[in-house]
PDB file of C-alpha atoms in Angstrom:
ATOM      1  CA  UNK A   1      11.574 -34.211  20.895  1.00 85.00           C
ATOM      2  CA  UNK A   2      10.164 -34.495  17.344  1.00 86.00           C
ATOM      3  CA  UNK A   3       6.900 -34.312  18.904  1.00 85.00           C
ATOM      4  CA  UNK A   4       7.771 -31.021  20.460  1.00 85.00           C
ATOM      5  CA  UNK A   5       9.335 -29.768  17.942  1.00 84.00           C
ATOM      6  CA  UNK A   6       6.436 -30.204  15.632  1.00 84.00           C
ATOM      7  CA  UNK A   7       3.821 -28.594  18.336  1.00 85.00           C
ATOM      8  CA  UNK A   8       5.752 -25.831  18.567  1.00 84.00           C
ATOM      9  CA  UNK A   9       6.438 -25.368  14.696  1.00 81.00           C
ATOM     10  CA  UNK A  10       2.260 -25.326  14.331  1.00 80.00           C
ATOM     11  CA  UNK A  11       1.907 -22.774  16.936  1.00 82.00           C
ATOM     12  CA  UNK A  12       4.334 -20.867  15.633  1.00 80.00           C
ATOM     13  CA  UNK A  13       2.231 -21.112  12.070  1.00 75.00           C
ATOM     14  CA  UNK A  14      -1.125 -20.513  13.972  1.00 78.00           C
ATOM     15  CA  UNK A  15       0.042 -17.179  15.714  1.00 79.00           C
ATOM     16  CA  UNK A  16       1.377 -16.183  12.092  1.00 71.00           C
ATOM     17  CA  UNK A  17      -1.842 -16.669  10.220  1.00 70.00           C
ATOM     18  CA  UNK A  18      -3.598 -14.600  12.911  1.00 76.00           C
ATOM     19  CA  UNK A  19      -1.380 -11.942  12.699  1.00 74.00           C
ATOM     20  CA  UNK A  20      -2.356 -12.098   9.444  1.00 72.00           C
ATOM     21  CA  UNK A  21      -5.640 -11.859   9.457  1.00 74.00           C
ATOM     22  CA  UNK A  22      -5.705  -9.090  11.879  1.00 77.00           C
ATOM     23  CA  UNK A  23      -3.760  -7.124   9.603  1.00 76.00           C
ATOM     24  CA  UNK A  24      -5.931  -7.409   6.634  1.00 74.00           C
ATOM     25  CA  UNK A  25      -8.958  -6.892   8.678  1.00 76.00           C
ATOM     26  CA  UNK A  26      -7.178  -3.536  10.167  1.00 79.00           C
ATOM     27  CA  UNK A  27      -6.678  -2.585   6.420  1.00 77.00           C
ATOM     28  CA  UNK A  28     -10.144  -3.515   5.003  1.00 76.00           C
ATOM     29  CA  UNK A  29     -11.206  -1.228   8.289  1.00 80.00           C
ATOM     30  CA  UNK A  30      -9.237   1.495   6.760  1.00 80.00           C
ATOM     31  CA  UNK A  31      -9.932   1.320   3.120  1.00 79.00           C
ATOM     32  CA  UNK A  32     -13.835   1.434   3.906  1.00 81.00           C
ATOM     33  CA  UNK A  33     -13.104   4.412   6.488  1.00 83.00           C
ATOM     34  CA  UNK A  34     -11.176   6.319   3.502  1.00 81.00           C
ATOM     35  CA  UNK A  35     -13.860   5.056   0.824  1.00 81.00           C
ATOM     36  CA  UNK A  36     -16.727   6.728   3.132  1.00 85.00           C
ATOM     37  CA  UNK A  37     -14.724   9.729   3.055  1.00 84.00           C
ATOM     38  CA  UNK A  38     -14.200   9.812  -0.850  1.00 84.00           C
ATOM     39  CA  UNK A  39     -17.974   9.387  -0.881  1.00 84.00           C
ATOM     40  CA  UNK A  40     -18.474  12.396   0.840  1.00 86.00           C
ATOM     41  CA  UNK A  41     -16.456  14.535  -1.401  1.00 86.00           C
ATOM     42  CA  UNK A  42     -17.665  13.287  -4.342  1.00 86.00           C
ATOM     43  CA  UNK A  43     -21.606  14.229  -2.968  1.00 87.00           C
ATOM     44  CA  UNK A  44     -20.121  18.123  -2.225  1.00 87.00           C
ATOM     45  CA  UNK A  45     -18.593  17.953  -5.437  1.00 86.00           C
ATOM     46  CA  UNK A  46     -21.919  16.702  -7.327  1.00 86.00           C
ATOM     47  CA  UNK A  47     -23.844  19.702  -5.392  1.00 88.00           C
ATOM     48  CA  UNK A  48     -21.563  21.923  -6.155  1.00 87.00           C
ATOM     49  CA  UNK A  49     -21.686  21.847  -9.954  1.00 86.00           C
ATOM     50  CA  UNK A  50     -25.709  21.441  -9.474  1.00 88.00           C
ATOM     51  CA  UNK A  51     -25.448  24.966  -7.724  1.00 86.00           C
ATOM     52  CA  UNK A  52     -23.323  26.109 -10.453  1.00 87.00           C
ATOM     53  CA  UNK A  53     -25.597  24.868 -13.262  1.00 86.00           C
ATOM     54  CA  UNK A  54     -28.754  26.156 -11.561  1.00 87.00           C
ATOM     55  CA  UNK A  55     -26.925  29.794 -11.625  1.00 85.00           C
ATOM     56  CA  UNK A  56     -26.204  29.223 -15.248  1.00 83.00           C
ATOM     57  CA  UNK A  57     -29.955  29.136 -16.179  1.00 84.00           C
ATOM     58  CA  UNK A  58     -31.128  31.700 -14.334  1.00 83.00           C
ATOM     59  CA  UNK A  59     -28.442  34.187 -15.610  1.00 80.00           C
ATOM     60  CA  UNK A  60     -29.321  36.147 -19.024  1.00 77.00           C
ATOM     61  CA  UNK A  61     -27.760  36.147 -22.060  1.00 71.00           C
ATOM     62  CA  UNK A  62     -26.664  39.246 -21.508  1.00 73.00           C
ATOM     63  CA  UNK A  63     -24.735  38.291 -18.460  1.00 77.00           C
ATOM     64  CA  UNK A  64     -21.646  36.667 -20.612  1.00 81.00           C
ATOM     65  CA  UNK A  65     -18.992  37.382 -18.159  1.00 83.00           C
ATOM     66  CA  UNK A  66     -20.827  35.618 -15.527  1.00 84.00           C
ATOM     67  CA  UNK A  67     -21.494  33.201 -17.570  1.00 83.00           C
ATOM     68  CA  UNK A  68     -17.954  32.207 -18.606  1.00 86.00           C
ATOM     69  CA  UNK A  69     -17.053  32.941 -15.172  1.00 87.00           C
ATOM     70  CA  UNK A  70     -19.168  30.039 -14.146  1.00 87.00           C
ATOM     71  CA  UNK A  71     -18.456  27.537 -16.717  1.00 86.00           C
ATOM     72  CA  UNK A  72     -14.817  27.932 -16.105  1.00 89.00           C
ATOM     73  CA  UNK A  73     -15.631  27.426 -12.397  1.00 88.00           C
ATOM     74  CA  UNK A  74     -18.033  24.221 -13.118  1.00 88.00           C
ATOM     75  CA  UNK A  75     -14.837  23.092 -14.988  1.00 89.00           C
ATOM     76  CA  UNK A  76     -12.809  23.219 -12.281  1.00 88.00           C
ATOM     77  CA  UNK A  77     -15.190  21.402 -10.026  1.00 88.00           C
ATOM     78  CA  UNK A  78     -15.111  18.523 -12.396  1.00 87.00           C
ATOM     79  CA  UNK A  79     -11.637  17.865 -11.987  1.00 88.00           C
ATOM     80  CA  UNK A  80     -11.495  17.551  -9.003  1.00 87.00           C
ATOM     81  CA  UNK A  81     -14.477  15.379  -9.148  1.00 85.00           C
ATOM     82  CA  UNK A  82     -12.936  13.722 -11.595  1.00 86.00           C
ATOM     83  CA  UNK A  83      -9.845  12.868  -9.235  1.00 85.00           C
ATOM     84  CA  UNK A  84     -12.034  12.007  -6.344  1.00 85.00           C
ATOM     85  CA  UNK A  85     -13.608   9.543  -8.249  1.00 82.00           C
ATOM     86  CA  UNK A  86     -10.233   7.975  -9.308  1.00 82.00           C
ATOM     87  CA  UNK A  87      -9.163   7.812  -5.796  1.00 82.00           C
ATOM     88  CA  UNK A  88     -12.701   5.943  -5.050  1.00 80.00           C
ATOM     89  CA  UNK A  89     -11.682   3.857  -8.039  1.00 77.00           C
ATOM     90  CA  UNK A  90      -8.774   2.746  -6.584  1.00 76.00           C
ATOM     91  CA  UNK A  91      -9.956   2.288  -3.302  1.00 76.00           C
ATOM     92  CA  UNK A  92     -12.797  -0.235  -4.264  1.00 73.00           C
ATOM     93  CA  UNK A  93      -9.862  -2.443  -6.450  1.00 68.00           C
ATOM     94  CA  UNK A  94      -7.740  -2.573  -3.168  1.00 69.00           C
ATOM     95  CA  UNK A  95     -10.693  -3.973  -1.176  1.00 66.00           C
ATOM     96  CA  UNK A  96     -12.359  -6.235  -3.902  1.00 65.00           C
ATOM     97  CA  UNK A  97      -9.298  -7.697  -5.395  1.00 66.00           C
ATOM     98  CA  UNK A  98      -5.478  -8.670  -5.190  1.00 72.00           C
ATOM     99  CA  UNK A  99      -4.302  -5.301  -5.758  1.00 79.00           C
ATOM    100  CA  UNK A 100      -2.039  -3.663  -3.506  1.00 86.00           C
ATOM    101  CA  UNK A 101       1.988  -2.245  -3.028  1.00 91.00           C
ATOM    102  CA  UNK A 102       4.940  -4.689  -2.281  1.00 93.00           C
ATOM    103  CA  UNK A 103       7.496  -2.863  -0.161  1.00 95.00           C
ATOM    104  CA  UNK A 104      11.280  -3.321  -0.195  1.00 96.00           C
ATOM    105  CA  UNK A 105      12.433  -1.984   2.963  1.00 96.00           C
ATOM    106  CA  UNK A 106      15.663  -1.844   4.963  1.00 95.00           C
ATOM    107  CA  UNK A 107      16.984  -0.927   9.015  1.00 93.00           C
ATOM    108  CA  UNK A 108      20.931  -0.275   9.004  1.00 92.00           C
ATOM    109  CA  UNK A 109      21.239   0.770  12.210  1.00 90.00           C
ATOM    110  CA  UNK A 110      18.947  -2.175  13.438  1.00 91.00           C
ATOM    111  CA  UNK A 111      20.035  -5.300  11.196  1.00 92.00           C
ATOM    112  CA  UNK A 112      23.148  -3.993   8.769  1.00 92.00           C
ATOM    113  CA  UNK A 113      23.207  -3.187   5.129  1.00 91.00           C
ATOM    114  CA  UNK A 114      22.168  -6.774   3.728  1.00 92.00           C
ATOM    115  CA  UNK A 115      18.701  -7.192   5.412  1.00 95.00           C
ATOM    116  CA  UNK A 116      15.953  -6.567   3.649  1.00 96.00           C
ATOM    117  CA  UNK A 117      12.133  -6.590   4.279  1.00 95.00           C
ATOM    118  CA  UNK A 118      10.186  -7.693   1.747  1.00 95.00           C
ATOM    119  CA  UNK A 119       6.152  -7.468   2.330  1.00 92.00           C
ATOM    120  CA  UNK A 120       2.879  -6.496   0.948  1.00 90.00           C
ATOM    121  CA  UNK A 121      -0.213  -3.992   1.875  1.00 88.00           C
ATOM    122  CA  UNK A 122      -3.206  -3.301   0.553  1.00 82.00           C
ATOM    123  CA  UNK A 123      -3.317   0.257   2.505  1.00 82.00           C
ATOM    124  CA  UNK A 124      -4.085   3.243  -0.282  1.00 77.00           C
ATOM    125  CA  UNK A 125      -0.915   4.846   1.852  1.00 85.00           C
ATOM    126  CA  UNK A 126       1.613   1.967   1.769  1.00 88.00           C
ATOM    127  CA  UNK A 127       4.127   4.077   3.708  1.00 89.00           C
ATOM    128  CA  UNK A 128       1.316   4.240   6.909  1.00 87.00           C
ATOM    129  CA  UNK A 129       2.419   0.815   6.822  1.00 86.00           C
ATOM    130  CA  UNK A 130       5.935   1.182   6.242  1.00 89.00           C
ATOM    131  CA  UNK A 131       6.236   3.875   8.991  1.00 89.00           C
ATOM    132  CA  UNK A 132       3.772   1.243  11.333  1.00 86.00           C
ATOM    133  CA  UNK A 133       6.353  -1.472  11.362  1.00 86.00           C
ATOM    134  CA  UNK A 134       9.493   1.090  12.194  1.00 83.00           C
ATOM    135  CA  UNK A 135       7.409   2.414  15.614  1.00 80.00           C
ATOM    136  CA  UNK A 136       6.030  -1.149  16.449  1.00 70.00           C
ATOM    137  CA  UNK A 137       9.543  -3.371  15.862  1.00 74.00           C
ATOM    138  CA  UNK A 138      13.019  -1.289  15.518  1.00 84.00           C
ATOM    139  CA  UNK A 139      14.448   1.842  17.176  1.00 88.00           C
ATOM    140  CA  UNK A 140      15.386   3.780  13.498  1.00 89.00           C
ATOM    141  CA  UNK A 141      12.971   4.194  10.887  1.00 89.00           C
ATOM    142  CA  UNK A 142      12.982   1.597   7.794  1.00 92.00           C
ATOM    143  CA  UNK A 143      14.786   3.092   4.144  1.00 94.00           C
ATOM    144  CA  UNK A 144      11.990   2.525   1.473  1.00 95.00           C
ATOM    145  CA  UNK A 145      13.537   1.000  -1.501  1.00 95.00           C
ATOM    146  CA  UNK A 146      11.015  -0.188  -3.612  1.00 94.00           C
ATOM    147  CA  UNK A 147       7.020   0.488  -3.286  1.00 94.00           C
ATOM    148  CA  UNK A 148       5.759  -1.449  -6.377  1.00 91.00           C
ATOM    149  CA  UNK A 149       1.619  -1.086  -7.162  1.00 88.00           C
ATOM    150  CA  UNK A 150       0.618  -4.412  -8.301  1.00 87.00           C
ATOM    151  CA  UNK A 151      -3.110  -5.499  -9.907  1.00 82.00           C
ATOM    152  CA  UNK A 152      -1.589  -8.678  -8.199  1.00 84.00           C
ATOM    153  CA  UNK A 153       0.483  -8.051  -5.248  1.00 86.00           C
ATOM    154  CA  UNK A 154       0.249 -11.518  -3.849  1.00 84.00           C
ATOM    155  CA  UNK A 155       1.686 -12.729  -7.018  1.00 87.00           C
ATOM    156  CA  UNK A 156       4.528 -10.323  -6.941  1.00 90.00           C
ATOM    157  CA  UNK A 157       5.405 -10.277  -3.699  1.00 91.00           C
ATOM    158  CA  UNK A 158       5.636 -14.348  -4.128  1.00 89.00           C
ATOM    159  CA  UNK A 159       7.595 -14.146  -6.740  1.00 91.00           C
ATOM    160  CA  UNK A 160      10.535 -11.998  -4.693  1.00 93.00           C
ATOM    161  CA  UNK A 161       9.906 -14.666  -1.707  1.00 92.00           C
ATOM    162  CA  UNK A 162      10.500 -17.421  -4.111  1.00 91.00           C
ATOM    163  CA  UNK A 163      13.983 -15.966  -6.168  1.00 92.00           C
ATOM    164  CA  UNK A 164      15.557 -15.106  -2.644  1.00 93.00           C
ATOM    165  CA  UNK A 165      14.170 -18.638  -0.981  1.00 91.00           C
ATOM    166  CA  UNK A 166      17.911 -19.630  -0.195  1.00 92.00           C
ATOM    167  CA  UNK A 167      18.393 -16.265   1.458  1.00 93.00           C
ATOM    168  CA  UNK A 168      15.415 -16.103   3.531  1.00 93.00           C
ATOM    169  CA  UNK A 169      16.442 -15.791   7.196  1.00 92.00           C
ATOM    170  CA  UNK A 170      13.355 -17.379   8.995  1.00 86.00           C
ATOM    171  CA  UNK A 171      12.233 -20.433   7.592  1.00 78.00           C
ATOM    172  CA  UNK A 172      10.189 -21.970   9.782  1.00 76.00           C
ATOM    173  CA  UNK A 173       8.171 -19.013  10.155  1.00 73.00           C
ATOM    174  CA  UNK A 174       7.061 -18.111   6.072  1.00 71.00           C
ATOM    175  CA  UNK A 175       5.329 -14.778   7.380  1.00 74.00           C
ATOM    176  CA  UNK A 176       8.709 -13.397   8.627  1.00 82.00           C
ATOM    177  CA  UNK A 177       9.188 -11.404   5.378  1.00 91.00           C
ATOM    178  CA  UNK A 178      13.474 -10.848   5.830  1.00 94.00           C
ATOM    179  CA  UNK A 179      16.043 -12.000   3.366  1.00 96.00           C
ATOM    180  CA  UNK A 180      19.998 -11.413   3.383  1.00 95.00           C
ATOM    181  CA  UNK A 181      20.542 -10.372  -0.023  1.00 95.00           C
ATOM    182  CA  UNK A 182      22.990  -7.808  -1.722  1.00 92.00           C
ATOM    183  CA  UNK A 183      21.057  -4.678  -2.459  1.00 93.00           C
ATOM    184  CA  UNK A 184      22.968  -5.139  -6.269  1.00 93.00           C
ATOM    185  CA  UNK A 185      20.930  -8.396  -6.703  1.00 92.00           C
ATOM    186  CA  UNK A 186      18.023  -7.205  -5.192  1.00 93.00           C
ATOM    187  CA  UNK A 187      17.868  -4.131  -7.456  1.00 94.00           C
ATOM    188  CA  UNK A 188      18.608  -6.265 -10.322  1.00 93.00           C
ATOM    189  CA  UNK A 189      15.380  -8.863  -9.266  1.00 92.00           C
ATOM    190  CA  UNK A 190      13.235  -5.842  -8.998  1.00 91.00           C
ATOM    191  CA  UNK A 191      14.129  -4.181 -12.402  1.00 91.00           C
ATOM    192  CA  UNK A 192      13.558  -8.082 -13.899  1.00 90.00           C
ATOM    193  CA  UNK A 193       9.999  -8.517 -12.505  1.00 87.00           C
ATOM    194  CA  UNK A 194       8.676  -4.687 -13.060  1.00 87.00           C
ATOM    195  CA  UNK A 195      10.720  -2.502 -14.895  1.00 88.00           C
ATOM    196  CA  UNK A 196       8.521   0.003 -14.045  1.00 87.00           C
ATOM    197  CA  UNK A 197       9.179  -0.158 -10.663  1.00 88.00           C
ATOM    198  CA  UNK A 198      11.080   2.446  -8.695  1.00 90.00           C
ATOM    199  CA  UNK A 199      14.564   1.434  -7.117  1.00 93.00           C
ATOM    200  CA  UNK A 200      16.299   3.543  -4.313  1.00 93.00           C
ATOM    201  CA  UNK A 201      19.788   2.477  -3.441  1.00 92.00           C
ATOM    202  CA  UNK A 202      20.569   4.820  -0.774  1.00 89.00           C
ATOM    203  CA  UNK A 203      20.215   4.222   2.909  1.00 89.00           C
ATOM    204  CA  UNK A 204      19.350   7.228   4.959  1.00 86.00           C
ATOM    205  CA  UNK A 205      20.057   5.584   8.334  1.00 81.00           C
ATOM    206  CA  UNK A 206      18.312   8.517   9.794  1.00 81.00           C
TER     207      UNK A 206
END
């Protein structure tokens, strides 16, 4: 029995650590999708104050009010350039490092007002996530909570697994991220480990 027991416990860990994988291989597929994209705005953007500059030269001096009309315009191309390129910024931390969101998520109508969700992505759109495991799993849509942006997700998110280890409601299987835990505490855990951090009490139910 022990025997059995122990099989099935190990298969239960190999199917989790694939379902892993595949979802950080479906996010790293995404990220590089979305930083190809950036790229591409960021090349129209380039030309587009080239353009601008080139028709700054060849305008006289006596063309002033074109000329402020393009400056102004070339100024306004750089900030959105400049936001493009803070968007690729991010992009390239979420694929080369630990950075990503931890969601705190919840399902009245599926599991009752004390089951929470507790999980990480590295997505740029955590709630693409979010709204991914409400079609694939439960018949209502998940409550956000909590989306916390962490240089060190993993860390974070360990740290919630680890104060509500007594609460956890699978523990055989450590990639079955749901814990039965008073929102009160849970609110009160979140504002301890990120001040920062965003906390939304309500429950839509929806």
């Amino acid at each position: 029995h022990e025997y059995h027991v122990k099989r099935e416990r190990a298969k239960e860990e190999q199917r989790a650590i694939r379902e892993q994988m595949r979802q950080e291989a479906e996010e790293r597929r995404a990220l590089e999708i979305q930083r190809k994209q950036v790229e591409n705005e960021e090349k129209k953007y380039h030309n587009e104050i080239g353009r601008l500059r080139e028709q700054m030269l060849a305008s006289s001096a006596e063309e002033s009010e074109t000329i402020n009309m393009l400056r102004n315009r070339i100024a306004e191309v750089e900030a959105l350039l400049a936001q493009v390129e803070e968007k690729k910024e991010e992009i390239i931390t979420l694929q080369n490092g630990k950075a990503g969101t931890v969601y705190i998520i919840s399902n009245l109508g599926s599991f009752g007002d004390k089951m929470f969700k507790i999980g990480m992505t590295r997505r740029l759109e955590p709630m693409d996530r979010v709204r991914e495991l409400g079609d694939a799993s439960v018949p209502f849509p998940f409550d956000v909570h909590s989306l916390v942006f962490s240089e060190d997700a993993v860390a974070l998110e360990y740290s919630l697994h680890k104060e509500l280890a007594q609460q956890r409601v699978n523990k055989i299987n450590m990639r079955k991220e749901y814990f039965n835990v008073d929102i009160d505490q849970l609110e009160e855990l979140v504002n301890r480990l990120d001040p920062s951090a965003p906390f939304e009490r309500t429950m839509l139910a929806e």
